[in-house]
Amino acid sequence: MARTYIRVGFEQSTKCMTGTPPVPKWKDQENAIRAVDRETGQPLFTVTLFLMEDERAEVLKVTVPADGLPNGLHPGRFVRPMNLFASPWARIFNDQLSEGVAYRCTALELVDAPAMPEVGAA
């Protein structure tokens, strides 16, 4: 079955901040089998990102290979996801439909914290 990958683009004003440290991704957690990138063999991690754009914010769980995680990455750091793709998925289990969107990027790049907007005088 063919898989759909959609490149995700951002506005210039879009900001992404980490919400969690990288968490190992498991292929089979009961048997301690880590999920790895099929092409490179790199272990995969999941990072929760807060994507902020204009007046809204979204929470994304993004899969990142180990070699794409920068030193100094911790919750609250601003990052830029490199080569971010969305992949819609659906499955039926016990006659119940589950569906969603999986996000994956090749790396997270640390960026400086954005300037805080000035608050107008009351």
XYZ file of N, CA, C and O in Angstrom, residues 20-76:
228
model
N 8.496 18.561 25.500
C 9.017 17.402 26.240
C 10.448 17.127 25.774
O 10.822 17.520 24.668
N 11.224 16.439 26.603
C 12.511 15.961 26.095
C 12.252 14.816 25.111
O 11.145 14.266 25.083
N 13.238 14.452 24.295
C 13.053 13.325 23.377
C 12.761 12.027 24.146
O 13.420 11.735 25.142
N 11.770 11.295 23.681
C 11.364 10.027 24.293
C 11.616 8.917 23.273
O 11.208 9.047 22.111
N 12.280 7.828 23.665
C 12.521 6.738 22.709
C 11.212 6.209 22.120
O 10.202 6.090 22.811
N 11.260 5.919 20.829
C 10.108 5.339 20.135
C 10.332 3.826 20.068
O 11.430 3.374 19.763
N 9.285 3.064 20.348
C 9.396 1.609 20.413
C 8.643 0.947 19.279
O 7.527 1.343 18.962
N 9.256 -0.061 18.696
C 8.572 -0.919 17.726
C 7.756 -1.951 18.511
O 6.624 -2.250 18.174
N 8.358 -2.495 19.574
C 7.715 -3.482 20.447
C 8.256 -3.255 21.857
O 9.315 -3.759 22.209
N 7.510 -2.482 22.656
C 8.005 -2.110 23.985
C 8.069 -3.308 24.923
O 8.977 -3.394 25.751
N 7.137 -4.255 24.806
C 7.155 -5.441 25.669
C 8.447 -6.231 25.524
O 8.951 -6.782 26.491
N 8.961 -6.306 24.303
C 10.187 -7.065 24.042
C 11.409 -6.169 23.896
O 12.454 -6.618 23.428
N 11.264 -4.889 24.274
C 12.360 -3.903 24.262
C 13.017 -3.775 22.887
O 14.235 -3.714 22.773
N 12.187 -3.701 21.833
C 12.704 -3.516 20.476
C 12.429 -2.072 20.070
O 11.276 -1.653 19.958
N 13.509 -1.312 19.894
C 13.409 0.100 19.538
C 13.001 0.265 18.081
O 13.364 -0.534 17.223
N 12.289 1.340 17.788
C 11.971 1.704 16.412
C 13.201 2.381 15.818
O 13.859 3.185 16.484
N 13.533 2.033 14.591
C 14.692 2.615 13.914
C 14.288 3.083 12.521
O 13.317 2.596 11.941
N 15.045 4.037 12.011
C 14.848 4.526 10.653
C 15.180 3.390 9.691
O 16.237 2.779 9.790
N 14.295 3.132 8.748
C 14.497 2.015 7.807
C 15.705 2.208 6.906
O 16.323 1.243 6.483
N 16.023 3.469 6.584
C 17.141 3.723 5.666
C 18.483 3.823 6.374
O 19.489 3.355 5.856
N 18.522 4.453 7.557
C 19.804 4.722 8.215
C 20.079 3.830 9.418
O 21.214 3.752 9.867
N 19.035 3.206 9.959
C 19.203 2.387 11.150
C 19.288 3.204 12.439
O 19.472 2.638 13.521
N 19.146 4.523 12.349
C 19.192 5.390 13.532
C 17.983 5.132 14.432
O 16.863 5.000 13.938
N 18.189 5.084 15.763
C 17.045 4.974 16.674
C 16.157 6.208 16.525
O 16.642 7.306 16.266
N 14.842 6.011 16.698
C 13.885 7.103 16.561
C 13.401 7.580 17.931
O 13.291 6.793 18.872
N 13.116 8.878 18.009
C 12.613 9.504 19.225
C 11.365 10.302 18.880
O 11.182 10.739 17.749
N 10.523 10.528 19.885
C 9.356 11.391 19.740
C 9.561 12.626 20.599
O 9.975 12.527 21.753
N 9.288 13.799 20.020
C 9.386 15.070 20.728
C 8.054 15.793 20.554
O 7.542 15.888 19.439
N 7.494 16.286 21.658
C 6.274 17.087 21.575
C 6.662 18.533 21.310
O 7.505 19.093 22.018
N 6.073 19.105 20.267
C 6.331 20.504 19.907
C 5.056 21.314 20.035
O 3.968 20.828 19.735
N 5.203 22.560 20.493
C 4.109 23.527 20.466
C 4.359 24.411 19.260
O 5.369 25.106 19.196
N 3.456 24.358 18.290
C 3.569 25.156 17.085
C 2.682 26.374 17.266
O 1.468 26.238 17.480
N 3.279 27.561 17.251
C 2.531 28.799 17.490
C 2.571 29.655 16.236
O 3.634 29.920 15.694
N 1.361 30.050 15.795
C 1.234 30.822 14.564
C 0.098 31.813 14.741
O -1.037 31.413 15.019
N 0.412 33.094 14.612
C -0.581 34.152 14.795
C -1.239 34.007 16.171
O -0.571 34.026 17.166
N -2.542 33.815 16.212
C -3.276 33.760 17.479
C -3.625 32.333 17.899
O -4.492 32.133 18.734
N -2.949 31.346 17.323
C -3.305 29.965 17.660
C -2.065 29.141 17.977
O -0.948 29.516 17.637
N -2.302 28.019 18.646
C -1.207 27.097 18.973
C -1.710 25.669 18.767
O -2.883 25.373 19.000
N -0.827 24.804 18.308
C -1.135 23.393 18.093
C -0.061 22.561 18.781
O 1.080 23.001 18.927
N -0.418 21.360 19.183
C 0.537 20.419 19.754
C 0.797 19.342 18.715
O -0.140 18.741 18.185
N 2.081 19.120 18.391
C 2.469 18.086 17.439
C 3.435 17.124 18.111
O 4.375 17.566 18.777
N 3.229 15.830 17.914
C 4.221 14.840 18.323
C 4.995 14.494 17.063
O 4.414 14.009 16.093
N 6.297 14.768 17.089
C 7.131 14.628 15.903
C 8.181 13.544 16.140
O 8.844 13.535 17.178
N 8.328 12.648 15.166
C 9.372 11.622 15.216
C 10.640 12.192 14.601
O 10.605 12.785 13.520
N 11.769 11.988 15.318
C 13.061 12.516 14.887
C 14.116 11.421 15.088
O 14.149 10.785 16.138
N 15.014 11.198 14.110
C 16.091 10.232 14.318
C 17.115 10.777 15.314
O 17.254 11.991 15.478
N 17.822 9.875 15.982
C 18.793 10.259 17.020
C 19.817 11.271 16.515
O 20.161 12.213 17.232
N 20.290 11.114 15.278
C 21.305 12.043 14.774
C 20.734 13.408 14.414
O 21.462 14.328 14.076
N 19.404 13.588 14.529
C 18.777 14.874 14.258
C 18.423 15.651 15.521
O 17.798 16.697 15.456
N 18.835 15.112 16.672
C 18.571 15.782 17.949
C 19.810 16.575 18.368
O 20.865 15.997 18.594
N 19.693 17.905 18.478
C 20.864 18.720 18.825
C 21.205 18.650 20.313
O 20.341 18.370 21.148
N 22.470 18.892 20.636
C 22.879 19.024 22.036
C 22.178 20.239 22.622
O 21.990 21.241 21.946
N 21.785 20.161 23.874
C 21.127 21.287 24.522
C 19.627 21.318 24.326
O 18.972 22.279 24.723
N 19.057 20.264 23.728
C 17.615 20.227 23.513
C 16.924 19.876 24.835
O 17.255 18.873 25.465
N 16.005 20.709 25.263
C 15.222 20.453 26.473
C 13.896 21.191 26.347
O 13.743 22.055 25.475
N 12.912 20.861 27.195
C 11.622 21.547 27.112
C 11.789 23.058 27.241
O 12.583 23.547 28.047
N 11.039 23.771 26.405
C 11.090 25.228 26.417
C 12.047 25.835 25.406
O 12.063 27.046 25.219
